PDB file of C-alpha atoms in Angstrom:
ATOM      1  CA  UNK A  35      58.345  85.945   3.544  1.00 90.00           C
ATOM      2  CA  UNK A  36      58.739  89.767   1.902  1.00 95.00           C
ATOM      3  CA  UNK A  37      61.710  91.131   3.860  1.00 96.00           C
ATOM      4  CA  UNK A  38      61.681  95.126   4.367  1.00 96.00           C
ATOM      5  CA  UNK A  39      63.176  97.618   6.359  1.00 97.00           C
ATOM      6  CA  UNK A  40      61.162  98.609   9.773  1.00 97.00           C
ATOM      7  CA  UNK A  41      61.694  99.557  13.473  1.00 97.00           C
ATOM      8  CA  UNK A  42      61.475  96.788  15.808  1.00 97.00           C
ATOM      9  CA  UNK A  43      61.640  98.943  18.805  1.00 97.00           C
ATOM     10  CA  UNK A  44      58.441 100.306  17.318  1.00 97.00           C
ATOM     11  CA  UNK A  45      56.968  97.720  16.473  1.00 97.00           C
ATOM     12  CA  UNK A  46      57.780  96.561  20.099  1.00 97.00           C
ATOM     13  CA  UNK A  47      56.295  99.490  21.668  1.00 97.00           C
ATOM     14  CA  UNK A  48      53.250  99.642  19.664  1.00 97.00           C
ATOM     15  CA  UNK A  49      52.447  95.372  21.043  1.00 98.00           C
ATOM     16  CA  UNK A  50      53.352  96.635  24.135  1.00 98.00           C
ATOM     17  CA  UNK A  51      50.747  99.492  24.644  1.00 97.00           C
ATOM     18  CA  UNK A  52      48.381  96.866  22.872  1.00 97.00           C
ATOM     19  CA  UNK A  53      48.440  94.815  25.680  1.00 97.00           C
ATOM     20  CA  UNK A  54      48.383  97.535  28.285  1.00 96.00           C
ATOM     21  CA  UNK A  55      44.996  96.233  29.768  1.00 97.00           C
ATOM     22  CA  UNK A  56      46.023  92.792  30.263  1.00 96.00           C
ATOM     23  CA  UNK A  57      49.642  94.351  31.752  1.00 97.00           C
ATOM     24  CA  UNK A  58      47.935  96.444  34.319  1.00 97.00           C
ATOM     25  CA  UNK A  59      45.211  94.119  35.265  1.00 96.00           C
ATOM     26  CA  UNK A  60      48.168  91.420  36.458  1.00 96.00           C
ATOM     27  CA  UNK A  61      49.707  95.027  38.114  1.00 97.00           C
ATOM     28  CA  UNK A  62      53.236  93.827  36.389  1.00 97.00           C
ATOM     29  CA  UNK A  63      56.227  95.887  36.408  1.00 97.00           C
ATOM     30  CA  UNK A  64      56.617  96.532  32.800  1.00 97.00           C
ATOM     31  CA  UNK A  65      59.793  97.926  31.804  1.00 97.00           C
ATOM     32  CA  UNK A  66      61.438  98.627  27.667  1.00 97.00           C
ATOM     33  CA  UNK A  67      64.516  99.204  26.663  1.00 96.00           C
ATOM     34  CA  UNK A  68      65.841  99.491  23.331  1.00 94.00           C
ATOM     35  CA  UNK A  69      69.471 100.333  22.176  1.00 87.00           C
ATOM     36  CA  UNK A  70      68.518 103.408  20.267  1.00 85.00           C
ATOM     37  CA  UNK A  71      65.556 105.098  20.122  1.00 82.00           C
ATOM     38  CA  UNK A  72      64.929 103.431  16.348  1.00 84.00           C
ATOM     39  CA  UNK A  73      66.528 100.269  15.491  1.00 93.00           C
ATOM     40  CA  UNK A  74      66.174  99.276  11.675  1.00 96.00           C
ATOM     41  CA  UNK A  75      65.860  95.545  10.744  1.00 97.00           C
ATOM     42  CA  UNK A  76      65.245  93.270   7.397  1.00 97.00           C
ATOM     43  CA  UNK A  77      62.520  91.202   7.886  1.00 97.00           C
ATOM     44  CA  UNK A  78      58.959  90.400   7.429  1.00 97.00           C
ATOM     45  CA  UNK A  79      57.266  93.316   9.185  1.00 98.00           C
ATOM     46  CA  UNK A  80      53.485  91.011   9.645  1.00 98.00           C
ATOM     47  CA  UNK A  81      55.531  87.965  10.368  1.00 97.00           C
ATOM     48  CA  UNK A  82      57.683  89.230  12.755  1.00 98.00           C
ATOM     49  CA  UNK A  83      54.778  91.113  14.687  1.00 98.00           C
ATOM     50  CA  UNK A  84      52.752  87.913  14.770  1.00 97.00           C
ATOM     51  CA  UNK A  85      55.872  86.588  16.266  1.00 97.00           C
ATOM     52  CA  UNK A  86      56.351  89.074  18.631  1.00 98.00           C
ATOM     53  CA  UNK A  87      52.993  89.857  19.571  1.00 97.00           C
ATOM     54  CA  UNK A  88      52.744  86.219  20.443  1.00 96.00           C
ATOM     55  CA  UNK A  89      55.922  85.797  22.758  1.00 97.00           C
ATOM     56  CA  UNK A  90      54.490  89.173  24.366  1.00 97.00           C
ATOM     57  CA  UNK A  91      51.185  88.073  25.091  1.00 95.00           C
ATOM     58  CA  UNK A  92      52.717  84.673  26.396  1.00 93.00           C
ATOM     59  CA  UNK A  93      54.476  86.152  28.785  1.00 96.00           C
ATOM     60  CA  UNK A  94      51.632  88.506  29.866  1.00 96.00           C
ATOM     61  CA  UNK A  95      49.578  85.580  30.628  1.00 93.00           C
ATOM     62  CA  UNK A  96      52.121  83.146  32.490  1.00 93.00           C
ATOM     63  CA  UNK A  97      53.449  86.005  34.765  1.00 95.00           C
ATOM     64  CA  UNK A  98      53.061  86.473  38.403  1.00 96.00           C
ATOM     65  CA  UNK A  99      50.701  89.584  39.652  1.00 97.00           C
ATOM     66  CA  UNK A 100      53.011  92.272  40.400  1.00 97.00           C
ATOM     67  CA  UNK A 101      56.195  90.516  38.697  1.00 97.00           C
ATOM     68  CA  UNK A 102      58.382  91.469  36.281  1.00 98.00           C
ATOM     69  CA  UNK A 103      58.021  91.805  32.299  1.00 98.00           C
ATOM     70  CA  UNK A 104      60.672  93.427  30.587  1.00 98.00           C
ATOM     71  CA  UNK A 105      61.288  93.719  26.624  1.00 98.00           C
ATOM     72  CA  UNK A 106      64.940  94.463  25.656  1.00 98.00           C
ATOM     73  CA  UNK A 107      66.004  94.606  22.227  1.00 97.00           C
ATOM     74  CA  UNK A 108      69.380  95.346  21.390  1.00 96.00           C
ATOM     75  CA  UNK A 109      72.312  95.162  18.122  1.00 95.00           C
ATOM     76  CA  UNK A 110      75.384  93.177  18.629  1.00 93.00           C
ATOM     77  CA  UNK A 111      77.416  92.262  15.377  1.00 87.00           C
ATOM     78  CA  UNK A 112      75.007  93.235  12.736  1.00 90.00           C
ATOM     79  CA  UNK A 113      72.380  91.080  14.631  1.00 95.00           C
ATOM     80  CA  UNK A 114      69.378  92.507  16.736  1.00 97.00           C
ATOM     81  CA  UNK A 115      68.426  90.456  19.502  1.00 97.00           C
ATOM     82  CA  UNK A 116      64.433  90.628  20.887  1.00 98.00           C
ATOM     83  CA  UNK A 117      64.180  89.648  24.129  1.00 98.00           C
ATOM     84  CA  UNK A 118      60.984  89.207  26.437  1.00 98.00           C
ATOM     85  CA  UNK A 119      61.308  87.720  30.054  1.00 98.00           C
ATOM     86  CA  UNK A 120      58.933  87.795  32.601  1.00 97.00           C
ATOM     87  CA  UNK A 121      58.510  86.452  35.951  1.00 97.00           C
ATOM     88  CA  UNK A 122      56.271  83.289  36.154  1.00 95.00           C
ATOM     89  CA  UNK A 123      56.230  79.889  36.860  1.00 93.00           C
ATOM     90  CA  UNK A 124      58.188  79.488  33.891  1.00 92.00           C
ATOM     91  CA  UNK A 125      59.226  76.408  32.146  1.00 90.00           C
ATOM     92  CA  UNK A 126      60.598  72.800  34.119  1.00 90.00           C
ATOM     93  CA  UNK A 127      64.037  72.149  32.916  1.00 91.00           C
ATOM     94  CA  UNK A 128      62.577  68.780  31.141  1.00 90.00           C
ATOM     95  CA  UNK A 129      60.160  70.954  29.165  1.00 89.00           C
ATOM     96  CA  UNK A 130      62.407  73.601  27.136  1.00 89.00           C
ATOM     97  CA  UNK A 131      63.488  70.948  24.160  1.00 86.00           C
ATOM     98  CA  UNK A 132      59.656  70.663  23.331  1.00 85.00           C
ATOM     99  CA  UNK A 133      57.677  74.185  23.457  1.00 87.00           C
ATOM    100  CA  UNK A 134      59.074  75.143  19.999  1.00 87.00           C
ATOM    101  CA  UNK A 135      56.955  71.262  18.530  1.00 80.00           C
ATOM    102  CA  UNK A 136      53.573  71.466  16.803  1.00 74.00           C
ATOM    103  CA  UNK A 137      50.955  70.848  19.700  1.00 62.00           C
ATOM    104  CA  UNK A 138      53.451  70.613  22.670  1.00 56.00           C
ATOM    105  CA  UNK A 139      51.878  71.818  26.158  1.00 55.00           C
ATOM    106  CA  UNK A 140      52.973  71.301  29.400  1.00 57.00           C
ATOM    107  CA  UNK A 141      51.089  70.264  32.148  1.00 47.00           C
ATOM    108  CA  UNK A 142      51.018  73.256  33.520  1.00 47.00           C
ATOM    109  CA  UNK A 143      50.483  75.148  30.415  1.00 44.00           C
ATOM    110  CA  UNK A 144      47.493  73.473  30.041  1.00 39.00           C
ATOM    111  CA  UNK A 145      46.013  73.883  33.509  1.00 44.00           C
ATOM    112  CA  UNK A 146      46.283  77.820  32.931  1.00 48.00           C
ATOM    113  CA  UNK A 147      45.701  78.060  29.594  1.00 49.00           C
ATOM    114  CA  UNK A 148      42.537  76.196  28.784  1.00 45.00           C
ATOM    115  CA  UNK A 149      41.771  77.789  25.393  1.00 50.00           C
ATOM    116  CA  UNK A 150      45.129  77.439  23.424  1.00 50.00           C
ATOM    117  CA  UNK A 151      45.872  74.216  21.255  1.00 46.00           C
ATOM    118  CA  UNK A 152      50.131  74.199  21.553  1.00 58.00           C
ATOM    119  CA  UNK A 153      50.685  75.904  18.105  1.00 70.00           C
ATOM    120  CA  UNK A 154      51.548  79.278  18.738  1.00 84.00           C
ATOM    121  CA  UNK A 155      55.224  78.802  19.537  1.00 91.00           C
ATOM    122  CA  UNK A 156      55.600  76.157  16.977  1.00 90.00           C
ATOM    123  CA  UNK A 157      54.154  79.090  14.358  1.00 93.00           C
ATOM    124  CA  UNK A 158      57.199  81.794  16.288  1.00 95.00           C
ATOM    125  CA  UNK A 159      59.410  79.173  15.276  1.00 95.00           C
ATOM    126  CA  UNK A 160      58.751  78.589  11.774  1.00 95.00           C
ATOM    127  CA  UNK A 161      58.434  81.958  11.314  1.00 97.00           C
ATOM    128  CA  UNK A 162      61.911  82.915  12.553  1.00 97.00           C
ATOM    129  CA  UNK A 163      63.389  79.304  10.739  1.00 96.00           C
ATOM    130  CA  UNK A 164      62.086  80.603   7.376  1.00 96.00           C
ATOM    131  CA  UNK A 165      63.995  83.864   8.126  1.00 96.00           C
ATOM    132  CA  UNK A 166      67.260  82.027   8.366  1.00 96.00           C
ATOM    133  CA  UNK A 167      67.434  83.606  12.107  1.00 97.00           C
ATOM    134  CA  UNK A 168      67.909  81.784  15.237  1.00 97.00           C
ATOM    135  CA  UNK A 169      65.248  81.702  18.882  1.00 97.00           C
ATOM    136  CA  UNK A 170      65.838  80.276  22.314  1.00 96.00           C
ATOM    137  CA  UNK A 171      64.578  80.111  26.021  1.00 95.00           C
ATOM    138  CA  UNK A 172      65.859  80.363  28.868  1.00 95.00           C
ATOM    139  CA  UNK A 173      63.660  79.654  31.994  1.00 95.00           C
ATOM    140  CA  UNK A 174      63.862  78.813  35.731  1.00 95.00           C
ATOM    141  CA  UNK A 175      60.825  76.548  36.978  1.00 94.00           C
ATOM    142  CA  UNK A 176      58.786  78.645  39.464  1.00 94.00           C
ATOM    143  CA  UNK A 177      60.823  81.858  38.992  1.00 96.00           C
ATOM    144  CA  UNK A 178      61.106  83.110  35.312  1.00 97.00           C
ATOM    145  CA  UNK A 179      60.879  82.439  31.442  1.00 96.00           C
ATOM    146  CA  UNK A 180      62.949  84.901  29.009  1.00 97.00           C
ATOM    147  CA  UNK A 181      62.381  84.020  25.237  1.00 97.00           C
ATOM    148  CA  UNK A 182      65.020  85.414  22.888  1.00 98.00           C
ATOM    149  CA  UNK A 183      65.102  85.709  19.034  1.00 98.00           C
ATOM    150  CA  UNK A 184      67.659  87.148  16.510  1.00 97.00           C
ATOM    151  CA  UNK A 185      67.003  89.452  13.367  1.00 97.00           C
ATOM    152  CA  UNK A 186      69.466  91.031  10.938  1.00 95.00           C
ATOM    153  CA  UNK A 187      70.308  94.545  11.792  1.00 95.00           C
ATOM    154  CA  UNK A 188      70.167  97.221   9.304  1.00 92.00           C
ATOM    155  CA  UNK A 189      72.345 100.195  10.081  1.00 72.00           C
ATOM    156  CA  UNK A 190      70.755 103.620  10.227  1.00 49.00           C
ATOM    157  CA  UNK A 191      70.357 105.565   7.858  1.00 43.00           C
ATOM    158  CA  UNK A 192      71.311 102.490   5.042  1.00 47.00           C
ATOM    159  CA  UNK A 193      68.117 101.635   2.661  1.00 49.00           C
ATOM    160  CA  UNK A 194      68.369  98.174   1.904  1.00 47.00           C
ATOM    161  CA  UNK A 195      67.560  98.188  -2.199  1.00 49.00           C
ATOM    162  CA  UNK A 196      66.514  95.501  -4.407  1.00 49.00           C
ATOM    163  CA  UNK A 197      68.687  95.755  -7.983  1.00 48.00           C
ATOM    164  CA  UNK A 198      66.880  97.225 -10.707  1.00 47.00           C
ATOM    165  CA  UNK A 199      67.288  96.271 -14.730  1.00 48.00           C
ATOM    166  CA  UNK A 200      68.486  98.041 -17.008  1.00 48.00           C
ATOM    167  CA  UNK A 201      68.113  97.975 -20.487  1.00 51.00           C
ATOM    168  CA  UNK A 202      69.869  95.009 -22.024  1.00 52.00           C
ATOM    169  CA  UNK A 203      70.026  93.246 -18.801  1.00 50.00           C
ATOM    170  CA  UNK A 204      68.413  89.880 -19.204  1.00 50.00           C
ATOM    171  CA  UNK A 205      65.248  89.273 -17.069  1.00 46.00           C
ATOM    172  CA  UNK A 206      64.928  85.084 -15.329  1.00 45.00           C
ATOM    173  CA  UNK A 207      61.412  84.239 -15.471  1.00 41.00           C
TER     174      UNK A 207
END
């Protein structure tokens, strides 16, 4: 993990227009919003777009044709919340402890998605664990599935600086 300062909403929009085919071949009512146009957080910029780009493309693929897909991201006490729901035949009540374990798939996870081995939210996970953050879903069987994650907030216009030595300071190898 190398933590820098970057726009999620960015990096939000940028996963969003990457998936525009997919989005407009299901016909889905895609909506974004974002707290400010730029919102600055401390993270791993790769790791947090494989994580994001994954929950995205998730909920591209288990939505309804013409449903909704919405990504909201927004900063509530120094924390920036990512949130992607869509409409779909979401998760079954029974199912929501396991779809963060290594290999997990749900029946009907595996019935749609015929190609994907169950590691993919397991990875999200371990990503956002390492990062000392937290990530949760909510879902309604046969109606919806709305994955959140947390990530810490820098405030704008603040550059987030590493110390530097100075002479007579004592380097730890």
């Amino acid at each position: 993990i190398v933590k820098a300062n970057f726009d999620i909403c960015e990096m939000a929009r940028e996963i969003i227009i990457s998936l525009e085919q997919q989005l407009d071949a299901k016909k889905l009512d895609v909506m974004f919003e974002c707290d400010r146009d730029n919102m600055t957080v401390f993270a791993d910029k790769d790791a947090i777009h494989q994580v994001l780009y994954n929950i995205c493309q998730n909920a591209q693929k288990f939505s309804y044709e013409k449903g909704k897909y919405l990504v909201k991201i927004i900063e509530k006490d120094k924390k920036v919340f990512v949130s992607v729901y869509n409409e779909g035949p979401g998760i079954a009540k029974e199912e929501l402890p396991n779809v963060f374990d290594r290999f997990y798939k749900s029946d009907k996870s595996r019935g749609l998605d015929k190609t994907g081995v169950g590691l993919g939210l397991y990875i999200v996970k371990t990503i956002i664990d390492a990062h000392g953050e937290e990530i949760w879903v909510d879902s309604v069987y046969q109606e919806y599935c709305e994955f959140v994650f947390t990530l810490t907030s820098v405030k704008e216009g603040v550059e987030l600086r590493l110390p530097t030595l100075r002479k007579g300071d004592k380097q730890n190898n």
